[in-house]
Amino acid sequence: MSLASTDFLTSWFSGFLRRRHAVKLFGRRPLLHTLAGHGPVEAVPDQLARDLLLVAHDEPAAAIARLQSRQDGLDTSEAAARLSRYGPNEVEHEKPVSWWLHLWHCYKNPFNLLLTVLAALSYLSADAKATLVIGVMVGLSTLIRFVQEGRSHRAAESLNAMVSNTASVIRRDDGLNRVDTRGLAKGQDIPIRNLVPGDLVALSAGDMIPADCRVLTAKDLFVAQAAMTGESLPVEKFADRRGAGEDDGPIELRNLVFMGTNVVSGFATALVVATGSRTYFGTIASKATATDPLPNAFESGVNSVSWLLIRFALVMVPIVFLVNGLTKGDWLEAFLFSLSVAVGLTPEMLPMIVTSTLAKGAVLLSRKKVIVKRLDAIQNLGAMDILCADKTGTLTQDKIALARHIDVFGQPSDEVLNFAFLNSHYQTGLKNLLDRAVLENLQLPAELKLEQDYRKIDEIPFDFQRRRMSVVVSERNHHHELICKGAVEEIVAACTQVRDGQNTLALDAAMLERVHRVTRDLNEDGLRVVAVAMKEIPPDQSAYSVADESGLTLIGYIAFLDPPKESTAPALKALAANGVTVKVLTGDNELVTAKVCRQVGLGVQGIVLGAQIDRMDDKTLAGAVEQHTIFAKLSPLN
């Protein structure tokens, strides 16, 4: 083996592994339009489309009858029989390969094939030492990769077995079905994989849609289905065929929801129509798993070097063979000499060096509780130059604690705490960490006698556009109170006055400036601020909507503290030392985020808000990503 060629290629690979590649952010394509860059996706099976259209055109009761279900759901024995018939509600995913096929994949690359050919030629020419050296290098390289990736796959499968998603399913004989304050049935949480056609599921904000379903009842139900259709805004769903045309396909119908989408706000009950690979999402997943993945940057680099050596050998070896044969007349000696040239041009140690280096990286990461399923991913990780991180739970401890409850002027107020407690207690949608901090970290305020004095009337669910939610309660059947809490800007926008003790004051420009000053001071102290407002309504109204969130009285604020992790600052220093820039993406307030960044030693070079991103084109956004550190007040649509 040529020492010069080995040094050259080892240096080339070292530089290759050190190169940094730019990361394209915020890019996505709708699944129904393209699939991994391989052009248009074929239409879903006609039978699935027909089934969905039939159920969508039925009235809710007729749809339930068509699926041979009942208003109170299937019983356990029926569900078990259908699960046996239809199989688990799982989409196709990458199937584990057999050990011999995995071994072949570990061996199969142009460089190993080239070395194998050279070993065979060395064996035919009776060069036992060269044959042994080349064979050992190829064998060890393949074996190291096989063993390391096998361990990682087994560890990943063990983790997957520990994690399962659940759906709230209404079963007629589970003993748990009952009607909640929304008038909807409540059931039991079961693994999503156990859902069957005919099941009834309860959906609320934050839930994943577990299957292709027909909506039976809905209240302010908005579903984000951008991944399926490319629609940037959530789509409102209804129980009837509102706005449907005769030629509309299933995906356009407003009373159908699909696996792979999620509930942004509202709640509903839905009838499961199709599960697993028979869903829209399952059809797409089947096509995705059937498509061979494209080679990554590392594989492309290895292949390019291998083919460079092969082309070089194809040129040099014949020339050396002909020149020696013609000048010396000994063609056997010329063949052996040309073969030695081919061996000398090929660095036999290179596969061993590369594989052992990647394996060492995988072992080091495993000690940090990171599983590397494919060794080639080590290079992709090393090529990172921008890391996008969330704030809550990543930079901070994700242990929210209620720090203050104050009135509009910054003075402690039990009234604010009482209203916040009522709102969080009666909320049936997506309870975030702030709600849990109010409910779990506090005892019931002494002034509140829930069973005696309050009864829930209605709820206006949270969504990421309004960034607030409301509950309506009846106090002693005398009047209704609409209690609204949410982001300060959105709450203040819905208010016309503020509470000052027992009095109310107009929310004029001077008062608005005072409000902003108090909340700004809280944010600069690193506190997350939630505003609380309310209004009294006569007891003759039973249904409420977003339009009722107007003319509110601002009561005050509840502020929460989420301290930074002790490990964040050292991690950021290590990333900076390795040339990785950190960007913070959060839905939280920009002042709170900037405070946390300063606490952990992350320099803030600029702040971009979600509303500003909405007005940017791709070119402007690409420039903003390079120049700014914090992207705050983001919604999932950003």
XYZ file of C-alpha atoms in Angstrom:
638
model
C 0.000 0.000 0.000
C 1.301 3.438 -0.911
C 2.000 5.586 2.123
C 1.579 8.768 0.080
C -1.834 7.759 -1.202
C -2.967 6.799 2.306
C -1.862 10.130 3.744
C -3.554 12.030 0.940
C -6.899 10.262 1.261
C -6.873 10.336 5.058
C -6.304 14.098 4.924
C -9.040 14.444 2.334
C -11.507 12.545 4.518
C -10.573 14.573 7.588
C -11.362 17.749 5.712
C -14.547 16.194 4.375
C -15.731 15.344 7.881
C -14.975 18.863 9.103
C -16.903 20.657 6.404
C -19.997 22.544 7.488
C -23.174 22.514 5.451
C -25.876 25.164 5.558
C -29.257 24.034 6.867
C -32.429 24.990 5.048
C -35.068 25.975 7.591
C -38.828 26.216 7.568
C -39.231 24.186 4.359
C -42.037 21.696 3.844
C -44.178 20.222 1.113
C -47.697 18.812 1.383
C -47.678 15.033 1.446
C -50.478 14.675 -1.069
C -48.579 16.752 -3.625
C -45.043 15.339 -3.516
C -43.223 12.477 -1.907
C -39.543 12.874 -1.038
C -38.876 14.734 -4.262
C -40.044 11.863 -6.455
C -42.852 13.710 -8.189
C -46.629 13.542 -7.744
C -48.108 10.940 -5.474
C -50.549 8.547 -7.067
C -54.178 8.848 -6.078
C -55.327 6.985 -3.021
C -57.210 3.747 -3.662
C -60.643 4.273 -5.195
C -62.288 2.068 -2.569
C -61.049 4.292 0.266
C -62.295 7.433 -1.502
C -65.703 5.819 -2.111
C -66.037 4.697 1.504
C -65.180 8.153 2.830
C -67.571 9.887 0.426
C -70.432 7.562 1.354
C -69.949 8.183 5.068
C -69.516 11.926 4.528
C -72.828 12.172 2.660
C -74.686 10.274 5.394
C -76.308 11.890 8.381
C -74.411 11.101 11.621
C -76.842 8.361 12.645
C -76.745 6.781 9.182
C -72.937 6.938 9.154
C -72.813 5.094 12.466
C -75.198 2.464 11.116
C -73.124 2.069 7.921
C -70.076 1.199 10.057
C -72.256 -1.194 12.108
C -71.609 0.760 15.269
C -73.876 2.439 17.841
C -74.307 5.861 19.441
C -72.500 4.643 22.555
C -69.734 2.891 20.630
C -68.664 -0.700 20.121
C -68.335 -3.147 22.946
C -65.017 -4.744 23.786
C -65.718 -8.084 22.089
C -66.770 -6.382 18.846
C -63.648 -4.221 18.897
C -61.429 -7.277 19.469
C -63.044 -9.099 16.536
C -62.541 -6.122 14.246
C -58.948 -5.686 15.412
C -58.297 -9.297 14.428
C -59.935 -8.699 11.047
C -58.444 -5.313 10.107
C -55.155 -5.502 11.984
C -53.540 -2.832 14.189
C -54.002 0.846 13.404
C -50.410 1.376 12.310
C -48.996 2.820 9.125
C -46.182 1.029 7.372
C -42.749 2.021 8.545
C -39.231 0.933 7.865
C -39.193 -2.788 8.509
C -36.243 -4.336 10.335
C -33.969 -6.181 7.952
C -32.647 -9.675 8.507
C -29.147 -10.027 9.910
C -27.675 -11.294 6.649
C -29.201 -8.413 4.665
C -27.946 -5.935 7.259
C -24.473 -7.503 6.954
C -24.633 -7.106 3.179
C -25.611 -3.431 3.516
C -22.669 -2.865 5.868
C -20.324 -4.426 3.331
C -21.843 -2.989 0.151
C -20.056 0.135 -1.040
C -17.815 0.751 -4.050
C -14.661 0.973 -1.939
C -15.159 -2.410 -0.276
C -16.024 -3.949 -3.638
C -12.835 -2.519 -5.132
C -10.747 -3.927 -2.279
C -12.471 -7.304 -2.660
C -11.547 -7.421 -6.351
C -7.950 -6.545 -5.495
C -7.867 -9.262 -2.819
C -9.136 -11.792 -5.352
C -6.503 -10.748 -7.875
C -3.820 -10.909 -5.183
C -4.965 -14.421 -4.309
C -4.828 -15.506 -7.957
C -1.317 -14.102 -8.215
C -0.260 -16.072 -5.112
C 0.322 -12.904 -3.049
C -0.925 -14.330 0.259
C 0.204 -11.386 2.391
C -1.657 -8.803 0.307
C -4.728 -11.039 0.214
C -4.691 -11.418 3.998
C -4.164 -7.709 4.723
C -6.882 -6.546 2.341
C -9.330 -9.231 3.518
C -8.771 -8.414 7.189
C -9.296 -4.675 6.582
C -12.546 -5.238 4.678
C -13.789 -7.795 7.206
C -13.043 -5.659 10.258
C -14.608 -2.559 8.687
C -17.791 -4.481 7.840
C -17.938 -6.262 11.197
C -17.493 -3.077 13.275
C -20.308 -1.350 11.391
C -22.536 -4.441 11.641
C -22.079 -4.830 15.407
C -22.439 -1.128 16.258
C -25.518 -0.533 14.098
C -27.084 -3.767 15.380
C -26.758 -2.603 18.981
C -28.227 0.790 18.116
C -31.208 -0.741 16.298
C -31.988 -2.998 19.235
C -31.792 -0.065 21.666
C -34.070 2.046 19.448
C -36.620 -0.763 19.194
C -36.622 -1.083 22.993
C -37.326 2.638 23.328
C -40.112 2.482 20.748
C -41.729 -0.342 22.692
C -41.850 1.924 25.763
C -43.652 4.770 23.973
C -47.251 4.641 22.797
C -49.864 7.210 21.796
C -53.398 6.931 23.052
C -56.838 8.034 21.912
C -59.953 8.664 23.977
C -62.361 5.976 22.759
C -66.011 5.537 23.640
C -66.785 1.890 24.341
C -70.263 0.937 25.475
C -69.210 -1.651 28.075
C -66.082 -0.051 29.561
C -67.935 1.328 32.562
C -66.400 4.770 32.059
C -68.686 6.380 29.499
C -70.381 9.475 30.791
C -71.395 12.893 29.520
C -69.119 15.834 30.302
C -69.970 19.517 30.619
C -69.841 19.915 26.841
C -72.552 17.298 26.331
C -70.028 14.956 24.734
C -69.344 11.390 25.733
C -66.116 10.623 27.555
C -64.399 7.296 27.278
C -61.170 5.546 28.070
C -57.658 6.105 26.763
C -56.442 3.145 24.719
C -53.393 2.760 22.442
C -54.025 4.219 19.004
C -52.898 0.952 17.430
C -56.009 -0.738 18.925
C -58.524 1.514 17.142
C -60.862 -0.183 14.668
C -63.421 1.036 12.097
C -66.660 1.830 13.908
C -64.999 3.169 17.055
C -66.108 6.531 18.413
C -63.304 8.855 19.532
C -63.333 12.111 21.504
C -61.058 14.856 20.148
C -59.858 18.093 21.759
C -57.155 20.716 21.235
C -53.697 19.206 20.913
C -54.907 15.728 19.927
C -53.576 13.904 16.902
C -56.264 12.581 14.600
C -55.802 8.821 15.135
C -57.477 7.579 11.919
C -59.604 8.756 8.997
C -62.866 9.750 10.696
C -66.316 11.217 10.102
C -67.123 14.113 12.454
C -70.322 13.446 14.415
C -70.434 16.482 16.733
C -68.140 19.514 16.806
C -67.622 22.723 18.736
C -65.234 25.309 17.236
C -63.204 22.448 15.752
C -60.155 23.644 13.796
C -57.753 21.089 12.322
C -54.252 21.747 10.989
C -53.876 19.629 7.863
C -51.014 21.450 6.137
C -48.978 18.246 6.035
C -51.720 16.635 3.934
C -52.917 19.481 1.710
C -50.434 22.355 2.023
C -53.124 24.670 3.447
C -51.325 27.117 5.709
C -54.299 27.915 7.942
C -56.289 25.504 10.123
C -59.549 24.321 8.594
C -62.793 24.411 10.546
C -64.628 21.097 10.594
C -68.350 20.532 11.096
C -70.699 17.639 11.677
C -72.704 18.424 8.510
C -71.672 18.787 4.847
C -71.407 22.563 5.085
C -70.025 24.179 1.922
C -69.504 20.866 0.128
C -69.808 20.655 -3.657
C -70.973 17.670 -5.638
C -67.540 17.144 -7.190
C -65.509 17.632 -4.001
C -63.167 14.815 -3.077
C -62.837 13.469 0.466
C -59.978 15.795 1.379
C -62.116 18.890 0.643
C -65.072 17.805 2.762
C -65.474 19.645 6.066
C -66.956 16.697 7.981
C -63.979 14.375 7.459
C -60.697 14.431 9.395
C -57.599 12.468 8.519
C -54.785 10.617 10.239
C -51.599 12.680 10.245
C -53.368 15.952 11.086
C -54.015 17.473 14.505
C -56.656 19.451 16.382
C -55.655 23.092 16.860
C -58.703 24.104 18.870
C -62.183 22.971 19.810
C -63.500 19.509 20.522
C -65.526 16.863 18.751
C -66.625 13.253 18.622
C -65.776 11.338 15.456
C -66.496 7.965 13.899
C -63.472 5.933 12.777
C -63.893 4.980 9.108
C -60.446 3.698 8.061
C -57.367 2.681 10.036
C -53.735 1.781 9.421
C -52.503 1.448 5.856
C -56.063 1.926 4.529
C -56.042 5.625 5.532
C -54.867 8.504 3.339
C -51.760 8.874 5.477
C -51.181 5.122 5.479
C -51.303 5.050 1.681
C -48.666 7.762 1.498
C -46.520 6.034 4.124
C -46.647 2.801 2.121
C -45.296 4.615 -0.921
C -42.623 6.324 1.179
C -41.345 3.068 2.671
C -41.304 1.516 -0.783
C -38.979 4.254 -2.048
C -35.259 3.742 -1.625
C -33.738 6.576 0.424
C -31.333 8.888 -1.349
C -27.664 8.677 -0.299
C -26.605 11.216 2.297
C -23.616 13.554 1.982
C -21.262 11.067 3.620
C -22.249 8.206 1.339
C -21.928 10.464 -1.685
C -18.434 11.490 -0.576
C -17.287 7.903 -0.026
C -18.723 6.831 -3.365
C -17.062 9.707 -5.200
C -13.632 8.795 -3.763
C -14.157 5.132 -4.559
C -15.056 5.837 -8.178
C -12.148 8.260 -8.457
C -9.778 5.461 -7.441
C -11.481 2.993 -9.763
C -11.231 5.360 -12.744
C -7.616 6.154 -11.909
C -6.791 2.443 -11.669
C -8.607 1.716 -14.952
C -6.378 4.282 -16.629
C -3.046 3.587 -14.913
C -3.065 -0.218 -14.682
C -3.460 -0.883 -18.449
C -0.815 1.729 -19.231
C 1.658 0.198 -16.757
C 0.848 -3.292 -18.027
C 1.411 -2.381 -21.697
C 4.546 -0.325 -21.100
C 6.201 -3.065 -19.012
C 5.126 -5.829 -21.368
C 6.317 -4.035 -24.473
C 9.630 -2.867 -23.001
C 10.601 -6.033 -21.105
C 8.758 -8.698 -23.044
C 7.700 -10.553 -19.879
C 3.916 -10.223 -19.827
C 3.450 -12.243 -16.625
C 5.821 -9.965 -14.760
C 4.115 -6.958 -16.338
C 0.732 -8.230 -15.080
C 2.045 -8.748 -11.543
C 3.667 -5.321 -11.541
C 0.466 -3.617 -12.779
C -1.455 -5.492 -10.085
C 0.941 -4.187 -7.433
C 0.377 -0.679 -8.776
C -3.394 -1.131 -8.385
C -2.895 -2.333 -4.810
C -0.523 0.538 -4.083
C -3.017 3.096 -5.393
C -5.719 1.812 -3.018
C -5.407 2.666 0.706
C -6.546 -0.577 2.303
C -6.676 0.989 5.768
C -9.106 3.737 4.768
C -12.384 1.806 5.316
C -11.090 0.640 8.683
C -10.063 4.158 9.690
C -13.371 5.706 8.656
C -15.586 3.006 10.200
C -13.670 2.866 13.492
C -13.789 6.671 13.753
C -17.555 6.736 13.212
C -18.037 3.829 15.622
C -16.051 5.638 18.299
C -18.298 8.667 17.814
C -21.396 6.475 18.182
C -20.034 4.964 21.408
C -19.285 8.406 22.845
C -22.803 9.576 21.971
C -24.328 6.463 23.524
C -22.690 7.405 26.826
C -24.635 10.676 26.521
C -27.865 8.684 25.992
C -27.966 9.322 22.224
C -28.646 6.392 19.897
C -27.049 6.448 16.439
C -28.900 3.949 14.241
C -26.673 4.522 11.193
C -22.995 5.344 11.563
C -23.128 7.666 8.551
C -25.355 9.994 10.613
C -22.296 10.909 12.691
C -20.944 12.914 9.769
C -24.292 14.650 9.230
C -24.311 15.646 12.889
C -20.753 16.902 12.628
C -21.636 18.950 9.542
C -24.262 20.964 11.461
C -23.597 24.686 11.680
C -26.998 25.916 12.926
C -28.945 24.331 15.790
C -32.555 25.437 16.294
C -33.725 24.929 19.882
C -36.912 25.568 21.808
C -36.770 27.563 25.016
C -39.133 25.806 27.385
C -37.725 22.474 28.471
C -34.578 22.909 26.388
C -32.908 26.023 27.744
C -35.094 25.960 30.857
C -36.045 23.260 33.340
C -39.657 23.002 32.145
C -40.762 23.209 35.773
C -43.284 26.016 35.751
C -44.075 27.586 39.097
C -46.625 30.279 39.813
C -44.581 33.265 40.997
C -47.093 36.128 41.262
C -50.778 36.934 40.960
C -51.244 40.691 40.713
C -53.811 43.239 39.634
C -53.494 45.627 36.717
C -51.283 47.979 38.760
C -48.872 45.312 39.983
C -50.287 44.740 43.478
C -50.942 41.206 44.833
C -54.542 40.157 44.179
C -56.426 37.048 45.319
C -59.267 37.928 42.939
C -56.983 37.371 39.949
C -55.965 34.003 41.379
C -59.601 32.989 41.868
C -60.575 33.792 38.276
C -57.466 32.043 36.919
C -58.298 28.973 38.994
C -61.871 28.867 37.682
C -60.648 29.151 34.098
C -58.071 26.375 34.441
C -60.388 24.130 36.482
C -63.288 24.199 34.022
C -61.159 24.064 30.891
C -61.597 20.754 29.057
C -59.303 21.393 26.097
C -55.527 21.340 25.954
C -54.121 22.062 29.420
C -50.629 23.463 29.136
C -47.928 23.712 31.791
C -49.295 27.022 33.031
C -52.730 25.530 33.714
C -51.127 22.632 35.516
C -49.080 25.002 37.636
C -52.277 26.767 38.698
C -54.167 23.534 39.418
C -51.431 21.317 40.858
C -49.315 23.761 42.790
C -52.189 25.522 44.522
C -54.924 24.450 46.849
C -58.460 25.508 46.086
C -58.795 29.161 47.144
C -60.923 29.419 50.282
C -63.292 31.923 48.664
C -64.271 29.474 45.928
C -67.026 26.962 46.653
C -67.165 25.250 43.280
C -69.944 22.759 43.914
C -72.201 25.279 45.656
C -71.620 28.473 43.699
C -70.442 27.623 40.195
C -71.688 25.608 37.241
C -70.033 25.477 33.853
C -72.127 26.735 30.945
C -69.825 26.728 27.935
C -66.239 26.976 26.745
C -64.498 28.875 23.941
C -61.428 26.739 23.210
C -57.877 27.951 22.790
C -56.356 28.353 19.354
C -52.991 29.605 18.185
C -54.455 32.559 16.317
C -56.345 34.145 19.227
C -53.844 32.832 21.824
C -56.508 32.897 24.524
C -59.343 30.715 25.799
C -62.500 31.322 27.811
C -64.893 29.453 30.030
C -68.382 30.603 30.941
C -69.687 29.755 34.402
C -72.928 30.455 36.163
C -72.464 31.997 39.618
C -75.298 30.972 41.927
C -77.589 30.889 38.846
C -77.717 34.684 39.125
C -75.549 35.643 36.161
C -72.940 34.207 33.815
C -69.258 35.082 34.018
C -67.060 34.791 30.942
C -63.493 34.306 32.229
C -60.783 34.704 29.624
C -57.049 34.185 29.997
C -54.199 34.202 27.508
C -51.377 36.220 25.991
C -51.302 39.810 27.226
C -51.596 41.450 23.799
C -54.582 39.356 22.756
C -56.402 39.779 26.075
C -55.845 43.536 26.179
C -57.119 43.813 22.599
C -60.449 42.351 23.763
C -60.735 44.645 26.817
C -62.388 48.069 27.116
C -61.847 48.660 30.855
C -59.730 47.568 33.821
C -60.565 46.583 37.397
C -59.309 48.891 40.169
C -60.428 47.364 43.449
C -64.197 47.569 43.413
C -64.206 50.138 40.611
C -63.677 49.925 36.862
C -61.688 52.384 34.792
C -61.678 52.977 31.054
C -58.811 51.419 29.148
C -57.600 54.614 27.499
C -54.174 55.376 26.020
C -52.651 56.350 29.369
C -53.976 53.217 31.078
C -52.784 51.068 28.163
C -49.268 52.470 28.552
C -49.394 51.658 32.265
C -50.510 48.108 31.497
C -47.638 47.642 29.067
C -45.150 49.021 31.590
C -46.215 46.549 34.295
C -46.128 43.549 31.982
C -42.838 44.647 30.438
C -41.239 44.836 33.879
C -42.443 41.292 34.608
C -41.087 40.003 31.295
C -37.718 41.639 31.871
C -37.534 39.760 35.178
C -37.819 36.534 33.188
C -41.449 35.847 34.120
C -44.023 34.492 31.703
C -47.144 36.622 32.007
C -50.726 35.533 31.373
C -53.478 38.131 31.477
C -56.886 37.435 33.060
C -60.090 39.239 32.088
C -63.826 38.717 32.548
C -67.277 40.129 31.989
C -70.697 39.462 33.464
C -73.487 38.333 31.143
C -77.236 37.882 31.824
C -78.183 34.224 32.399
C -80.386 33.911 29.304
C -77.611 32.802 26.928
C -76.508 29.155 26.697
C -74.067 29.034 23.769
C -71.029 31.265 23.364
C -68.487 31.902 20.589
C -65.369 33.953 19.892
C -67.591 36.960 19.163
C -68.474 37.082 22.887
C -64.801 37.722 23.771
C -65.255 41.484 23.536
C -65.871 44.333 25.926
C -63.937 42.503 28.662
C -62.617 43.927 31.921
C -58.924 43.337 32.557
C -58.543 41.938 36.087
C -54.791 41.390 36.326
C -52.008 38.921 35.623
C -50.573 35.629 36.758
C -46.819 35.301 36.270
C -44.778 32.105 36.089
C -41.119 31.296 36.513
C -39.249 28.654 34.504
C -35.576 28.727 35.621
C -32.762 27.826 33.195
C -31.127 24.409 33.281
C -27.730 24.232 34.920
C -26.413 22.275 31.942
C -27.487 24.840 29.338
C -24.601 27.304 29.629
C -21.829 24.652 29.325
C -23.650 23.074 26.376
C -23.872 26.411 24.573
C -20.166 27.045 25.144
C -19.318 23.619 23.732
C -21.482 24.255 20.657
C -19.852 27.649 20.077
C -16.387 26.099 20.402
C -17.326 23.665 17.637
C -18.642 26.328 15.295
C -22.357 25.709 15.854
C -24.652 28.719 16.085
C -27.783 28.354 18.230
C -31.119 29.882 17.223
C -34.034 29.931 19.680
C -37.532 29.253 18.300
C -40.334 29.805 20.803
C -43.962 30.789 21.074
C -43.171 32.760 24.226
C -42.671 36.487 24.764
C -39.501 37.961 23.244
C -38.484 39.763 26.466
C -38.738 36.589 28.531
C -36.764 34.692 25.909
C -34.065 37.360 25.761
C -33.780 37.281 29.570
C -33.334 33.493 29.573
C -30.758 33.720 26.779
C -28.734 36.250 28.769
C -28.931 34.025 31.853
C -27.444 31.068 29.974
C -24.808 33.121 28.168
C -26.320 33.081 24.678
C -25.646 36.382 22.942
C -28.752 37.922 21.372
C -28.009 39.440 17.965
C -31.579 40.193 17.001
C -35.215 39.236 17.551
C -37.831 38.335 14.951
C -41.500 37.889 15.826
C -43.942 35.455 14.274
C -46.021 38.280 12.803
C -42.927 39.574 11.003
C -42.167 36.125 9.579
C -45.670 36.002 8.094
C -44.789 39.050 5.973
C -41.423 37.712 4.764
C -40.707 35.935 1.501
C -38.262 33.007 1.404
C -35.260 35.166 0.521
C -35.916 37.646 3.323
C -36.499 34.828 5.795
C -33.231 33.158 4.807
C -31.406 36.408 5.562
C -33.211 36.808 8.889
C -32.221 33.286 9.938
C -28.561 34.144 9.421
C -28.679 37.509 11.199
C -30.993 36.971 14.198
C -30.842 34.761 17.275
C -34.399 34.724 18.691
C -37.603 33.910 16.818
C -40.391 34.582 19.322
C -44.188 34.482 19.429
C -44.217 31.754 16.812
C -47.285 29.700 16.010
C -47.203 26.229 14.419
C -48.078 27.887 11.094
C -44.875 29.931 11.097
